[in-house]
mmCIF file of C-alpha atoms in Angstrom:
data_model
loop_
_atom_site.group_PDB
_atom_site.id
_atom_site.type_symbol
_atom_site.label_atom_id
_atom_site.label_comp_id
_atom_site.label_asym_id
_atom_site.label_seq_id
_atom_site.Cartn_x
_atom_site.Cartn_y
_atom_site.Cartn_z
ATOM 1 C CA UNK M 586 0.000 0.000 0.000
ATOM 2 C CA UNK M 587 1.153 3.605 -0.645
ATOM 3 C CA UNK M 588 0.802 5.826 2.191
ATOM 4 C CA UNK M 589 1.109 9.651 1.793
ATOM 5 C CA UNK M 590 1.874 11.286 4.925
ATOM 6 C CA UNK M 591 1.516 15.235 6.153
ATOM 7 C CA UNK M 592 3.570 16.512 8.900
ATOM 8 C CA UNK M 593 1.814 19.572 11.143
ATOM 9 C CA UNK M 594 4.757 20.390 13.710
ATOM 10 C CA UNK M 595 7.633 20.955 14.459
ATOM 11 C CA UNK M 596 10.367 19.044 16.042
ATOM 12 C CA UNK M 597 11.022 18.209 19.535
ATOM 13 C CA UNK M 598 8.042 20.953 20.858
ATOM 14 C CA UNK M 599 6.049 18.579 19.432
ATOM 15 C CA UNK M 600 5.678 15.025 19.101
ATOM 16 C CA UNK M 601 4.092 14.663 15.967
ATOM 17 C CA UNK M 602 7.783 14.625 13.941
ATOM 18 C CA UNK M 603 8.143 11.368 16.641
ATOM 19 C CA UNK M 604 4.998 9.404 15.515
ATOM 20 C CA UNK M 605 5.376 10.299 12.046
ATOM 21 C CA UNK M 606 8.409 8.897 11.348
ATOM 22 C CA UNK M 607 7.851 6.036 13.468
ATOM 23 C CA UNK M 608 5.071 5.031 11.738
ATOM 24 C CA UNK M 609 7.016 5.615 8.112
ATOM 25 C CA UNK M 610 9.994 3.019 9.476
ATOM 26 C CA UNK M 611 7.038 0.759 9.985
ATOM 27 C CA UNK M 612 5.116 1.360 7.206
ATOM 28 C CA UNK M 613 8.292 0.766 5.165
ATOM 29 C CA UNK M 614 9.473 -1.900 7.713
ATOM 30 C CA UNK M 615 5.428 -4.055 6.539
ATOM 31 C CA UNK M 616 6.520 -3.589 2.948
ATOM 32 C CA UNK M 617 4.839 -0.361 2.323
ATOM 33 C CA UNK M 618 5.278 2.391 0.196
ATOM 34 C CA UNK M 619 5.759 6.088 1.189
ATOM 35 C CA UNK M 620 5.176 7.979 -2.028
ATOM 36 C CA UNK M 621 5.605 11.151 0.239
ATOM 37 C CA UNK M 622 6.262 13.057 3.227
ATOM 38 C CA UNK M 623 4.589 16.647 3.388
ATOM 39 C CA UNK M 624 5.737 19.259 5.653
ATOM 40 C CA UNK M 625 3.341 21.897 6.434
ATOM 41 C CA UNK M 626 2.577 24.582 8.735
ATOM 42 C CA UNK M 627 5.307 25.067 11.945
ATOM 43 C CA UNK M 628 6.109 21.043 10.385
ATOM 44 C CA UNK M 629 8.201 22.920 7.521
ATOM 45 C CA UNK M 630 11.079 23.731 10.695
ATOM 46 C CA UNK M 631 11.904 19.430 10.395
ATOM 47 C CA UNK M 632 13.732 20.680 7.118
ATOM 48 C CA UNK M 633 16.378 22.897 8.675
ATOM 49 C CA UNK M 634 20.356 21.886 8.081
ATOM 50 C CA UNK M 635 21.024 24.437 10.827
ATOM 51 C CA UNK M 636 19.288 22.055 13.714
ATOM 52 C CA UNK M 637 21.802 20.783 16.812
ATOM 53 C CA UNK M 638 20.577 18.891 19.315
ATOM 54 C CA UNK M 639 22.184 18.213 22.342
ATOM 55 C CA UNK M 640 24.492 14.903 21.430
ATOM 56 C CA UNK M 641 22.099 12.658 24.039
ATOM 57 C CA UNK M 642 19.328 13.772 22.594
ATOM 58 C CA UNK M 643 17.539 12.397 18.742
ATOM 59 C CA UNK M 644 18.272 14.296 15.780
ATOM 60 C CA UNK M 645 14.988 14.454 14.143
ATOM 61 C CA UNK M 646 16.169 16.555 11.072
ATOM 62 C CA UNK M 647 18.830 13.808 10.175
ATOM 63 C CA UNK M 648 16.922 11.586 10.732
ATOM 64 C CA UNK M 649 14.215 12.087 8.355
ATOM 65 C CA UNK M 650 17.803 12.807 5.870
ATOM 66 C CA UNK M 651 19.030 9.214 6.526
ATOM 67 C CA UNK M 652 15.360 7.713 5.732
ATOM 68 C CA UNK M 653 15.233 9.724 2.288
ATOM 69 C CA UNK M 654 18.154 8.169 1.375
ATOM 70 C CA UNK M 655 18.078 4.980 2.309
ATOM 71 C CA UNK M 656 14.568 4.439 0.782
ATOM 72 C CA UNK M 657 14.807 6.831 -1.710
ATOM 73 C CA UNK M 658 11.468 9.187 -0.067
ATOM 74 C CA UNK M 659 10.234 12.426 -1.182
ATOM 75 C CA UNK M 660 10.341 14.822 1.322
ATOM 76 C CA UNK M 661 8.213 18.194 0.729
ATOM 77 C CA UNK M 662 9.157 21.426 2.097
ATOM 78 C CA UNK M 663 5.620 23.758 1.537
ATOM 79 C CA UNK M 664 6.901 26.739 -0.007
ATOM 80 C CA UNK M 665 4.626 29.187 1.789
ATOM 81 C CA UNK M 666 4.639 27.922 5.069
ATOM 82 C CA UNK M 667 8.418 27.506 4.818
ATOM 83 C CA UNK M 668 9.403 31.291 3.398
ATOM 84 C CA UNK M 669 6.863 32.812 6.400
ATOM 85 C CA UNK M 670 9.210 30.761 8.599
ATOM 86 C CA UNK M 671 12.508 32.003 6.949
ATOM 87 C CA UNK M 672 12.956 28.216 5.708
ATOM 88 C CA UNK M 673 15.226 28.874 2.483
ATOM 89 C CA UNK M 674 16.423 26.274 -0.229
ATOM 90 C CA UNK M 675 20.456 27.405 1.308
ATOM 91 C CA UNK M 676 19.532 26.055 4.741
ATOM 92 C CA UNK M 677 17.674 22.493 3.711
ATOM 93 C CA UNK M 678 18.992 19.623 5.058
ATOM 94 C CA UNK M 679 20.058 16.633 2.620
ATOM 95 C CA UNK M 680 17.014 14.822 0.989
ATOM 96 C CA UNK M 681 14.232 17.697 1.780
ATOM 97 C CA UNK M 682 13.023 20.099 -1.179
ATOM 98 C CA UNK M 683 10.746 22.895 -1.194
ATOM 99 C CA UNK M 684 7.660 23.164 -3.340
ATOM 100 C CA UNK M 685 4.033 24.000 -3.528
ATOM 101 C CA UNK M 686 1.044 23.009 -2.166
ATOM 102 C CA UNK M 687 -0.398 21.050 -4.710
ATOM 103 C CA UNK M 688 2.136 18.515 -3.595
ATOM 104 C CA UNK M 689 0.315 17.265 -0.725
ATOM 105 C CA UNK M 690 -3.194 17.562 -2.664
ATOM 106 C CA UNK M 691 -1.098 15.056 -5.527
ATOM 107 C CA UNK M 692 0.161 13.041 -2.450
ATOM 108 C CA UNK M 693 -3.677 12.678 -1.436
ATOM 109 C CA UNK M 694 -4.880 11.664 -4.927
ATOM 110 C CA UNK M 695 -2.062 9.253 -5.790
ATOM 111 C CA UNK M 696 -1.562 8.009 -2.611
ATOM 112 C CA UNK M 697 -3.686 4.869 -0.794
ATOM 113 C CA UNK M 698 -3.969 7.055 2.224
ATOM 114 C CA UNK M 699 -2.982 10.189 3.881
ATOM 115 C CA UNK M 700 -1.934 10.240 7.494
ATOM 116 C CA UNK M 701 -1.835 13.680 9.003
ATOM 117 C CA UNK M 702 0.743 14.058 11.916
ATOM 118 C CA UNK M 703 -0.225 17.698 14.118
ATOM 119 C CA UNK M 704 -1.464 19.345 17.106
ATOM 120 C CA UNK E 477 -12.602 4.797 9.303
ATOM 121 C CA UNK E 478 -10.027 5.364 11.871
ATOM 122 C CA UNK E 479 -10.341 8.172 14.314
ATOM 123 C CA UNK E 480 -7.032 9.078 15.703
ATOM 124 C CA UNK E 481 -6.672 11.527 18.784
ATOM 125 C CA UNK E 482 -3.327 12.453 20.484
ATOM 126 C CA UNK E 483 -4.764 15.257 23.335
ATOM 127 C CA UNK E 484 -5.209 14.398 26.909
ATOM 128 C CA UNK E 485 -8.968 14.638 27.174
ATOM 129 C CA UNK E 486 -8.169 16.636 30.672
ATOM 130 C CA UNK E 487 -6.277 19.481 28.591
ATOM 131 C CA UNK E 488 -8.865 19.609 25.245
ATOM 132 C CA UNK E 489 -11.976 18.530 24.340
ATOM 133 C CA UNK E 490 -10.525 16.580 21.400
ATOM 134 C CA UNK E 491 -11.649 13.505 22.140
ATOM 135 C CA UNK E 492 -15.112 13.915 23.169
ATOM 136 C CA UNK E 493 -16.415 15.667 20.025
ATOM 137 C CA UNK E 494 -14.548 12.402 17.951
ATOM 138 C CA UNK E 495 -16.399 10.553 20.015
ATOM 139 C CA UNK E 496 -19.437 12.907 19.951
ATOM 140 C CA UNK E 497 -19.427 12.106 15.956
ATOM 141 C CA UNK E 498 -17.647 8.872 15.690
ATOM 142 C CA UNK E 499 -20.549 7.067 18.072
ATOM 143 C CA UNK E 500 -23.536 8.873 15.987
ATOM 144 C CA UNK E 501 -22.186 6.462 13.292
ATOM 145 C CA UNK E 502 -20.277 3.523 14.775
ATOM 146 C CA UNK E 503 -20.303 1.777 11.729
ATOM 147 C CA UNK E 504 -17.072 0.677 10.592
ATOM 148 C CA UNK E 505 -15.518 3.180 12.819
ATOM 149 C CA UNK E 506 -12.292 2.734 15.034
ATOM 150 C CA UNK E 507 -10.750 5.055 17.674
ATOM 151 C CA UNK E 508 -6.306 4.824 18.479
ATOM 152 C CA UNK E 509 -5.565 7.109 20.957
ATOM 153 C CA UNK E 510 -1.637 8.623 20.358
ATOM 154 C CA UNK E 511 0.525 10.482 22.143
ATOM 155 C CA UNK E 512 -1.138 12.743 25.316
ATOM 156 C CA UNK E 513 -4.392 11.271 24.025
ATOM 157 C CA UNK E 514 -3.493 7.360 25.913
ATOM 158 C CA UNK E 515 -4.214 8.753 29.261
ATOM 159 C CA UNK E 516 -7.845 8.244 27.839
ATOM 160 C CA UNK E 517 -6.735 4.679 27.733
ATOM 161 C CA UNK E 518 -6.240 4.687 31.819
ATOM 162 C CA UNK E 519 -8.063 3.402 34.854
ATOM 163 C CA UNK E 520 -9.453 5.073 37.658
ATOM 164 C CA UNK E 521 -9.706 8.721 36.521
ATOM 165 C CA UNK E 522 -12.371 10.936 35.363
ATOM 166 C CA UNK E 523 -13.132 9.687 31.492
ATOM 167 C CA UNK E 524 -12.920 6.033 31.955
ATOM 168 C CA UNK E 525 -16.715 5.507 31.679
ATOM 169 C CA UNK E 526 -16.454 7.297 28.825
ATOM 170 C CA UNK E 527 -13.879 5.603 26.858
ATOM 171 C CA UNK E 528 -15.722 2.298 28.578
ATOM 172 C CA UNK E 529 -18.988 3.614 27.243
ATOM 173 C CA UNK E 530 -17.669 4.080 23.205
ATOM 174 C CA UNK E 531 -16.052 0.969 23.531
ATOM 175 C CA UNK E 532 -19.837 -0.624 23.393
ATOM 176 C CA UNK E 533 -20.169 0.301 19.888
ATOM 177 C CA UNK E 534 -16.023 1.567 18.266
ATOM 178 C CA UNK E 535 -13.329 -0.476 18.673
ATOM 179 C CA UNK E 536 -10.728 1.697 21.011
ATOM 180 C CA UNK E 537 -6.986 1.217 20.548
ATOM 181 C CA UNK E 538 -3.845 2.520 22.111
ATOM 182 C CA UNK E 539 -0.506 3.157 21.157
ATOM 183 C CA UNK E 540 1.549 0.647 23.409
ATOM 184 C CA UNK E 541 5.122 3.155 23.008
ATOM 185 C CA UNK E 542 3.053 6.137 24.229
ATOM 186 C CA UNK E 543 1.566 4.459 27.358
ATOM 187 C CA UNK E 544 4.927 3.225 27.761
ATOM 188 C CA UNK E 545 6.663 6.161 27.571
ATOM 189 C CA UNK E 546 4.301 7.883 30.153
ATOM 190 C CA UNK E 547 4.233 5.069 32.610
ATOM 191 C CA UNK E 548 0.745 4.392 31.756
ATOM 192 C CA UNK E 549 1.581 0.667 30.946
ATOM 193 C CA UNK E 550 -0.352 -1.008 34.089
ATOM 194 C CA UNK E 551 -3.029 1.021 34.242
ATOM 195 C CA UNK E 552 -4.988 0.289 30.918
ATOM 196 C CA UNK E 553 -8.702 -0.002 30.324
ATOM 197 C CA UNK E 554 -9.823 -3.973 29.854
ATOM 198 C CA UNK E 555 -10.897 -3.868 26.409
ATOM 199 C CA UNK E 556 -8.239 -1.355 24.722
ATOM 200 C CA UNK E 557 -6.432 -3.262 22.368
ATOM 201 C CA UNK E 558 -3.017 -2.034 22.044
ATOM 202 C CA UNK E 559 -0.401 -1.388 19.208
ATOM 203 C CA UNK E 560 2.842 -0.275 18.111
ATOM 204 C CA UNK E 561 3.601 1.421 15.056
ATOM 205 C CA UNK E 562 3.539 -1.661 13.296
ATOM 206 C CA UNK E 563 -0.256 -2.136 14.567
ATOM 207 C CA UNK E 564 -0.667 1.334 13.613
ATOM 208 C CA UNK E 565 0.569 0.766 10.063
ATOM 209 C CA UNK E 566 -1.907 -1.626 9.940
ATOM 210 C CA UNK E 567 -5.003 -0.011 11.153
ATOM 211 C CA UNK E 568 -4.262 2.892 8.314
ATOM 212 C CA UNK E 569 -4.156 0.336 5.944
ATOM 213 C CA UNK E 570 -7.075 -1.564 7.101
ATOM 214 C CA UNK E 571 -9.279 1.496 7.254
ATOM 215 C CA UNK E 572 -10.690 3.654 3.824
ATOM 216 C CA UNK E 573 -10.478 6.746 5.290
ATOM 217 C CA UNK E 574 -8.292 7.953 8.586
ATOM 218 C CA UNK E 575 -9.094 11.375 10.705
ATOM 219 C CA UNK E 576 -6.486 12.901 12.445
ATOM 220 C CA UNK E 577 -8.997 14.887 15.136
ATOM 221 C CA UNK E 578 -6.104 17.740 15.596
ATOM 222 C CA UNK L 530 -0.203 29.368 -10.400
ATOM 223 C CA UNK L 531 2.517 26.402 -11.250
ATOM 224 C CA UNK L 532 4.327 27.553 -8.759
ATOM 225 C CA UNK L 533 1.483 27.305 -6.157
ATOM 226 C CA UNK L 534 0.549 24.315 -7.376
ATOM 227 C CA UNK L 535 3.973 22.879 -6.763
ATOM 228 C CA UNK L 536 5.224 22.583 -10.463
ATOM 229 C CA UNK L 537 2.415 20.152 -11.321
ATOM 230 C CA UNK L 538 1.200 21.148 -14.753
ATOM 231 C CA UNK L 539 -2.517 21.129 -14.446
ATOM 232 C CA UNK L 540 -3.132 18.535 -17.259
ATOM 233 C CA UNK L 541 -0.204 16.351 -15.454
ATOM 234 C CA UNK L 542 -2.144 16.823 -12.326
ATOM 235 C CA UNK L 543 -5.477 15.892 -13.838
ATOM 236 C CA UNK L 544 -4.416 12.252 -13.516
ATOM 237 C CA UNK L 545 -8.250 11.257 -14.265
ATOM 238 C CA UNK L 546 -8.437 10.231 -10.755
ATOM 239 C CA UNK L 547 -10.980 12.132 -9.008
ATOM 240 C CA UNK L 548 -11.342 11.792 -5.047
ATOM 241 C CA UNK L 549 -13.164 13.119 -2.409
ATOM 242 C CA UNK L 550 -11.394 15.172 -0.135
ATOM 243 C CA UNK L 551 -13.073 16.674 3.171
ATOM 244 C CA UNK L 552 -10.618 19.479 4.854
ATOM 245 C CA UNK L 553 -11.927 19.287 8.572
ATOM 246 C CA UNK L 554 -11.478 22.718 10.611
ATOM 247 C CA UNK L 555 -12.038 22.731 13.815
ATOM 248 C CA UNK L 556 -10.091 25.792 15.110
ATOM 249 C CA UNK L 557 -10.713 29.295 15.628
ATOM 250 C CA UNK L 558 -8.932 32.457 13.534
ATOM 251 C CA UNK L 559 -5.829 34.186 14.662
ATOM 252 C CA UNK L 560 -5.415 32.013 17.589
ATOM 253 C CA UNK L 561 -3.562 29.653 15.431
ATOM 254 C CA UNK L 562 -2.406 29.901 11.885
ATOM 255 C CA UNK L 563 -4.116 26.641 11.234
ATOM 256 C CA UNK L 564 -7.311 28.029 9.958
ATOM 257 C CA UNK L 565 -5.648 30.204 7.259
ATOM 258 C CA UNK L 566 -3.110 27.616 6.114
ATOM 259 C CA UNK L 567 -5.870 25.608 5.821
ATOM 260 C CA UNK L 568 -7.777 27.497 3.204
ATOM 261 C CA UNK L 569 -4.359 28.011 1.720
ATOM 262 C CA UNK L 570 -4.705 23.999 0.617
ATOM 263 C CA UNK L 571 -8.070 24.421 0.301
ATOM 264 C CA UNK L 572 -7.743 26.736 -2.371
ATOM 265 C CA UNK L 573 -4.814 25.196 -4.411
ATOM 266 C CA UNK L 574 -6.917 21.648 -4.109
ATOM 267 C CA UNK L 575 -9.466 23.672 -6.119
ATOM 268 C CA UNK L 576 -7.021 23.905 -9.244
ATOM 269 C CA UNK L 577 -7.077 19.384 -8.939
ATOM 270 C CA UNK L 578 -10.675 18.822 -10.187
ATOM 271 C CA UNK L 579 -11.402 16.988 -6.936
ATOM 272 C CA UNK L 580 -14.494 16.606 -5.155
ATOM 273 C CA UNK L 581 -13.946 19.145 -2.150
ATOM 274 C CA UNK L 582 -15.999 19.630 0.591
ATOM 275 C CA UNK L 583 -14.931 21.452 4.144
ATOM 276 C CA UNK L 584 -16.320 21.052 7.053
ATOM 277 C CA UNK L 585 -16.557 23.324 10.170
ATOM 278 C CA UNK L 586 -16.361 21.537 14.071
ATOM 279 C CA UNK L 587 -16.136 22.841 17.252
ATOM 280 C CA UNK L 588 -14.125 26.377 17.389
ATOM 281 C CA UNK L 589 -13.865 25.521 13.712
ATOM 282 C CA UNK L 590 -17.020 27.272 13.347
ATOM 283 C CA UNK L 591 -16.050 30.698 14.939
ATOM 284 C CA UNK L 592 -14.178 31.163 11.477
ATOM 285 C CA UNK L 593 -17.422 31.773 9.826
ATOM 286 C CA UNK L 594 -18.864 34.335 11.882
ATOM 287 C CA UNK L 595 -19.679 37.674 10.718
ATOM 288 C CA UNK L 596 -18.292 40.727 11.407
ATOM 289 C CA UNK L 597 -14.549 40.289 12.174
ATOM 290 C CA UNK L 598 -12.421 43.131 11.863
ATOM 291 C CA UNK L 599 -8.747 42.694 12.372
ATOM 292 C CA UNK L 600 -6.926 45.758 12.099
ATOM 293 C CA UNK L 601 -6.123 46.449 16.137
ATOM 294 C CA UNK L 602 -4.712 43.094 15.961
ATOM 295 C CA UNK L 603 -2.700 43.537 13.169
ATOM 296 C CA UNK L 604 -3.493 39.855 11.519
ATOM 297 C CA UNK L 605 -4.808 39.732 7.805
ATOM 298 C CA UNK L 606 -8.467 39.600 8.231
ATOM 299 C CA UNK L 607 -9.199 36.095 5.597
ATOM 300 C CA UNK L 608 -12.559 35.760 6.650
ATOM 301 C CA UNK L 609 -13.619 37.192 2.992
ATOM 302 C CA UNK L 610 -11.912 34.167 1.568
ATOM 303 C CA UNK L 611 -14.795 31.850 2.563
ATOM 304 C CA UNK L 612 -17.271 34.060 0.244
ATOM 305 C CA UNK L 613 -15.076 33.644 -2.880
ATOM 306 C CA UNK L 614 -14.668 30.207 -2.464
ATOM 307 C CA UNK L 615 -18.036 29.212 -4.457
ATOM 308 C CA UNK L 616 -15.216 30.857 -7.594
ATOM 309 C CA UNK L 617 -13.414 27.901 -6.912
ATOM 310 C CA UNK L 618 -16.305 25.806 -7.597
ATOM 311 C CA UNK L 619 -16.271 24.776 -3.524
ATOM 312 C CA UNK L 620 -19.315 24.907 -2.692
ATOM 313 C CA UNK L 621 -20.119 22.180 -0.183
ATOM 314 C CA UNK L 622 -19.479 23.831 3.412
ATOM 315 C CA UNK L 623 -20.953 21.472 6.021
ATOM 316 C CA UNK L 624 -20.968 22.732 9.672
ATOM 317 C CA UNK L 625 -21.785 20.580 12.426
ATOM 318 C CA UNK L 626 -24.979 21.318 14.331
ATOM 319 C CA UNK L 627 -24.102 20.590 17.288
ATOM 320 C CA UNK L 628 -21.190 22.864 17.747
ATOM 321 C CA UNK L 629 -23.215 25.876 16.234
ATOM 322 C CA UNK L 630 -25.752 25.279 19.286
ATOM 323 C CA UNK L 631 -22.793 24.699 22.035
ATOM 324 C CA UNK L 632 -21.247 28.359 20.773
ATOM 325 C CA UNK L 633 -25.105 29.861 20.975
ATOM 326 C CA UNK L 634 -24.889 30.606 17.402
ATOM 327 C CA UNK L 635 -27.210 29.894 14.416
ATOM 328 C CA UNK L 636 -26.995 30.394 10.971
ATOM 329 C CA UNK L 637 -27.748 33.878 10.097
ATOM 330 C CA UNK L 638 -24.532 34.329 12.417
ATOM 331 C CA UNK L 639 -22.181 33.103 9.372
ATOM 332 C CA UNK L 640 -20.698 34.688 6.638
ATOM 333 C CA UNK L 641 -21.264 32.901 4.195
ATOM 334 C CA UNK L 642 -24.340 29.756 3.276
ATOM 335 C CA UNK L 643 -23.429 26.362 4.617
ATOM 336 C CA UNK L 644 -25.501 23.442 4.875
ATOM 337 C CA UNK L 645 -25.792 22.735 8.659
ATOM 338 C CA UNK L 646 -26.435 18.822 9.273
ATOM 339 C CA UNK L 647 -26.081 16.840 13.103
ATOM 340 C CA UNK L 648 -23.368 14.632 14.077
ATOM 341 C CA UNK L 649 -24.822 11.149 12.467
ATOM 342 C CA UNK L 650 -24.597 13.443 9.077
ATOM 343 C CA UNK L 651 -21.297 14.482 9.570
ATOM 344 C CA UNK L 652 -20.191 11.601 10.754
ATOM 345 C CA UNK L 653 -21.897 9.572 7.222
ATOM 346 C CA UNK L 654 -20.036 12.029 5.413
ATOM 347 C CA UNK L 655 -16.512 11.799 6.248
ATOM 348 C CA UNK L 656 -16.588 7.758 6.665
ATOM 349 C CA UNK L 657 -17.747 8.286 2.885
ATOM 350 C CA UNK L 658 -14.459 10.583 1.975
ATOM 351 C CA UNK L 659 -11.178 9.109 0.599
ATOM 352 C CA UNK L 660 -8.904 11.801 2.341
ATOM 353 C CA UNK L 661 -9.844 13.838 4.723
ATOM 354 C CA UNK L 662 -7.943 16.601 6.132
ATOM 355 C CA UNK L 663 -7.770 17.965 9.148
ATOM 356 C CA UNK L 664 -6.329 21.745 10.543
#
């Protein structure tokens, strides 16, 4: 199955970055497909290359890095949301682009279903 | 379809009005409680009828990491059926249509 | 509007497929940006040739009402929006009885015309939906 998946928040004030890519190791981990991860509204700040956790702590932006390229998945910057949040293209962190919002509208046509991960 | 709800119901109202529409039509109709949202899940506090009442007619899930991580793991509801993210890959595949109640 | 749209040429995005998406609000204005991000996707899902509907829960509701005027707060008043959506050819707004009646308002309270059905309606509806959306 083919699971398009939308990603509200932020990282770590949030825990939504968490369960989402949780569930996308499973999903992928069942023999699923991800045909995209959407990153909307203060969800757009997952993106930045400019992130540093403290060393004991998860790094949720690499994360999601190391999952794009070991299973080759789309991740989707919103343009809007991202340029009101002074997320650039110079500052994205490997694996992430930005585009537009008929990205996650595609994601929900082509996609089996769309899991939305917010507040 | 599955509901999901990740708010404490003692901080937001979330999961009442899911369960407000999800019981109107039970049909087909599951509820996984995420994140802040499996304190629902718990015994002994002030929403366990509830939860015990839309249990009669929707199928209520946890998420087993969540209760976990809270120290919630002794105190769940008889009935609950829990999951981890594999069970929750499931459910969204087993269900049409999924509602994040945010 | 390619741009918007996020580089999907219309007739690429017109894969023939049509689906019914439901975008669910149920937050209030200027509290949060959810409400007007929302109708930001709302909007650019118009340009898809999907079957869109929105529907309005709980605070979701207090986006409709009438008369909001934004300027001391110095927030883009986007209440307008929700008139010129019927240009977009989105013209099913459902709002939930029930939470109209638990804010004391009715109807003639909104800005715009909505069809205004209980919670077994609502409820029938989304379970029929093949994304649904929530803000």
């Amino acid at each position: 199955m083919k699971f398009g998946i939308l990603v509200s928040e932020g990282p770590y004030t949030h825990q939504a970055a968490d369960t989402a890519y949780q569930f996308v190791k499973a999903a992928l981990e069942k023999g699923h497909q991800i045909h995209r991860v959407f990153f909307y509204h203060d969800g757009v700040n997952n993106s930045t290359k400019l992130t540093e956790p403290p060393q004991d702590d998860r790094h949720i932006v690499n994360r999601w890095s190391k999952l794009a390229q070991e299973h080759n998945i789309d991740l989707v910057v919103c343009v809007a949301a991202a340029l009101r949040r002074g997320i650039r293209d110079d500052i994205l962190a490997p694996g992430f682009r930005i585009s537009g919002l008929g990205q996650l509208v595609e994601s929900g046509i082509q996609a089996d279903r769309l899991v939305t991960f917010g507040d | 379809m599955l509901n999901i709800v990740n708010k404490s119901p003692f901080e937001k109202t979330t999961l009442e009005s899911c369960l407000r529409v999800a019981q109107a039509r039970p049909n087909g109709s599951a509820l996984l409680l995420i994140e802040d949202a499996v304190y629902a899940a718990t015994k002994g506090n002030a929403v366990e009828g509830r939860i015990r009442d839309a249990m009669k007619t929707v199928p209520v899930y946890a998420l087993w990491p969540d209760l976990e991580a809270r120290g919630m793991q002794d105190r769940v509801i008889e009935g609950v059926k829990l999951v981890d993210y594999g069970g929750f890959v499931d459910l969204a595949a087993e269900h049409n249509t999924i509602q994040s109640w945010l | 509007m390619t741009e918007a749209t996020g580089g999907i040429e219309m007739e690429e995005g017109q894969s023939g497929i049509v689906k019914k998406f439901m975008f669910v609000n149920r937050k209030a204005p200027y509290g949060t940006v959810y409400a007007l991000e929302g109708l930001e996707v709302v909007l650019i899902s118009a340009a898809f040739d999907q079957d869109v509907s929105m529907a309005f829960l709980d605070d979701g509701v207090y986006q409709l009402a009438k008369g909001q005027h934004t300027k001391a707060i110095d927030v883009k008043n986007f209440s307008p929006t929700y008139r010129a959506l019927e240009g977009y050819d989105i013209e099913k707004l459902y709002v939930e009885k029930e939470s109209l009646e638990a804010r004391g308002l009715s109807q003639e309270n909104l800005l715009v015309p909505v069809e205004v059905l209980n919670s077994k309606e609502i409820a029938a509806l989304m379970a029929d939906q093949d994304v649904v959306i929530s803000f």
